[in-house]
XYZ file of C-alpha atoms in Angstrom:
152
model
C 94.410 120.299 118.365
C 92.091 120.907 115.423
C 94.591 123.362 113.864
C 97.362 120.790 114.175
C 95.256 118.167 112.386
C 94.408 120.661 109.615
C 98.098 121.569 109.193
C 99.074 117.895 109.038
C 96.309 117.257 106.506
C 97.538 120.177 104.399
C 101.128 118.913 104.490
C 99.938 115.406 103.586
C 97.904 116.720 100.633
C 100.864 118.888 99.559
C 103.082 115.800 99.593
C 100.492 113.793 97.627
C 99.985 116.599 95.097
C 103.745 116.991 94.853
C 104.194 113.250 94.412
C 101.648 113.131 91.596
C 103.218 116.212 90.007
C 106.645 114.595 90.333
C 105.350 111.521 88.508
C 104.134 113.779 85.699
C 107.444 115.672 85.659
C 109.672 112.591 85.756
C 107.532 110.764 83.194
C 107.665 113.711 80.821
C 111.415 114.067 81.435
C 111.926 110.395 80.588
C 109.942 110.700 77.345
C 111.388 114.015 76.252
C 115.008 113.218 77.124
C 114.670 110.033 75.100
C 113.034 111.510 71.981
C 114.107 115.164 71.746
C 117.833 114.459 71.168
C 116.811 112.661 67.960
C 115.446 115.970 66.644
C 117.555 118.488 68.567
C 121.148 117.207 68.818
C 122.245 119.944 71.272
C 119.568 118.808 73.745
C 122.003 116.504 75.549
C 124.469 119.362 76.142
C 123.610 122.943 75.293
C 126.440 125.200 76.481
C 127.037 122.936 79.474
C 123.347 122.529 80.329
C 122.126 118.944 80.059
C 118.643 118.400 78.557
C 117.424 122.010 78.887
C 114.295 121.709 76.734
C 113.286 118.367 78.252
C 113.782 119.791 81.717
C 111.848 123.012 81.112
C 108.938 121.332 79.295
C 108.588 118.546 81.856
C 108.700 121.053 84.697
C 106.129 123.300 83.002
C 103.676 120.406 82.597
C 104.118 119.477 86.251
C 103.688 123.092 87.395
C 100.341 123.452 85.654
C 99.214 120.059 86.970
C 100.375 121.038 90.476
C 98.560 124.375 90.333
C 95.223 122.650 89.829
C 95.921 120.070 92.535
C 96.973 122.878 94.884
C 93.799 124.911 94.431
C 91.532 121.857 94.549
C 93.041 119.923 97.461
C 95.874 121.677 99.302
C 95.445 125.399 99.884
C 92.525 127.684 100.631
C 91.874 130.340 98.042
C 90.860 133.908 98.632
C 94.030 135.741 99.635
C 94.345 137.162 96.096
C 92.159 137.333 92.993
C 92.340 134.235 90.790
C 94.349 136.151 88.194
C 96.866 137.417 90.765
C 97.022 134.027 92.452
C 97.830 132.303 89.159
C 100.385 134.998 88.275
C 102.137 134.643 91.636
C 102.031 130.868 91.356
C 103.623 131.007 87.910
C 106.252 133.546 89.047
C 107.273 131.374 91.993
C 107.209 128.355 89.682
C 109.436 130.149 87.158
C 112.100 130.700 89.812
C 111.564 127.146 91.047
C 112.148 125.921 87.500
C 115.453 127.788 87.352
C 116.460 126.310 90.714
C 115.370 122.855 89.598
C 117.385 123.217 86.395
C 120.422 124.303 88.412
C 120.116 121.449 90.912
C 119.438 118.922 88.140
C 122.584 119.965 86.278
C 124.754 119.963 89.397
C 123.489 116.527 90.397
C 123.649 115.085 86.873
C 127.116 116.408 86.090
C 128.845 116.055 89.453
C 126.997 113.679 91.760
C 124.861 111.013 90.072
C 126.902 108.977 87.608
C 125.571 105.446 87.823
C 122.116 104.008 87.219
C 120.288 102.321 90.100
C 118.935 98.855 89.359
C 115.632 98.221 91.144
C 115.324 94.724 89.631
C 112.054 95.530 87.830
C 113.274 98.898 86.557
C 116.595 100.708 86.305
C 116.709 104.379 87.239
C 119.011 106.342 84.938
C 121.214 109.166 86.223
C 118.848 111.589 84.432
C 115.824 110.350 86.373
C 117.653 110.161 89.711
C 118.974 113.707 89.279
C 115.535 114.985 88.278
C 113.856 113.330 91.284
C 116.417 114.726 93.734
C 116.085 118.227 92.246
C 112.295 118.010 92.640
C 112.605 117.031 96.312
C 115.026 119.864 97.079
C 112.886 122.542 95.396
C 109.609 121.219 96.872
C 110.474 122.308 100.407
C 110.971 125.899 99.276
C 107.826 125.785 97.124
C 105.577 124.752 100.017
C 106.772 127.569 102.245
C 106.389 130.265 99.608
C 103.054 129.047 98.271
C 101.587 128.678 101.757
C 102.735 132.051 103.082
C 102.695 134.292 100.012
C 100.174 132.968 97.496
C 97.414 131.151 99.369
C 95.660 131.583 102.694
C 98.095 129.834 105.034
């Protein structure tokens, strides 16, 4: 029973850490996708990739933020040295970033075309696509981070 409660607590903290990281990622995406095209015209479409720099920078900020939340609140440390742990975390995050970029582009170009009006705020197709990509990649991230990087 105690193990079940600990697992549920870990999943809850992972979701909270992920939610806070998603807020950082989406907020940065909103800012960068708004301002970067003024300075980098190809940012909106670089060889068929929509907002590549905005996407990579926003994801990188969220990854670093998530790393600290993960080691402070979600996972137990000690399976690897701190240096190895951080390296593995960044390697997994690099591949997660590529997956997120892929899912974002597929969603943005083929699925999400219209904004969603929430009365107090309207979600643009960029933000909706980014949020959905984050959710999809998060499931994979939890499994890999729990089993490979940290002490289960």
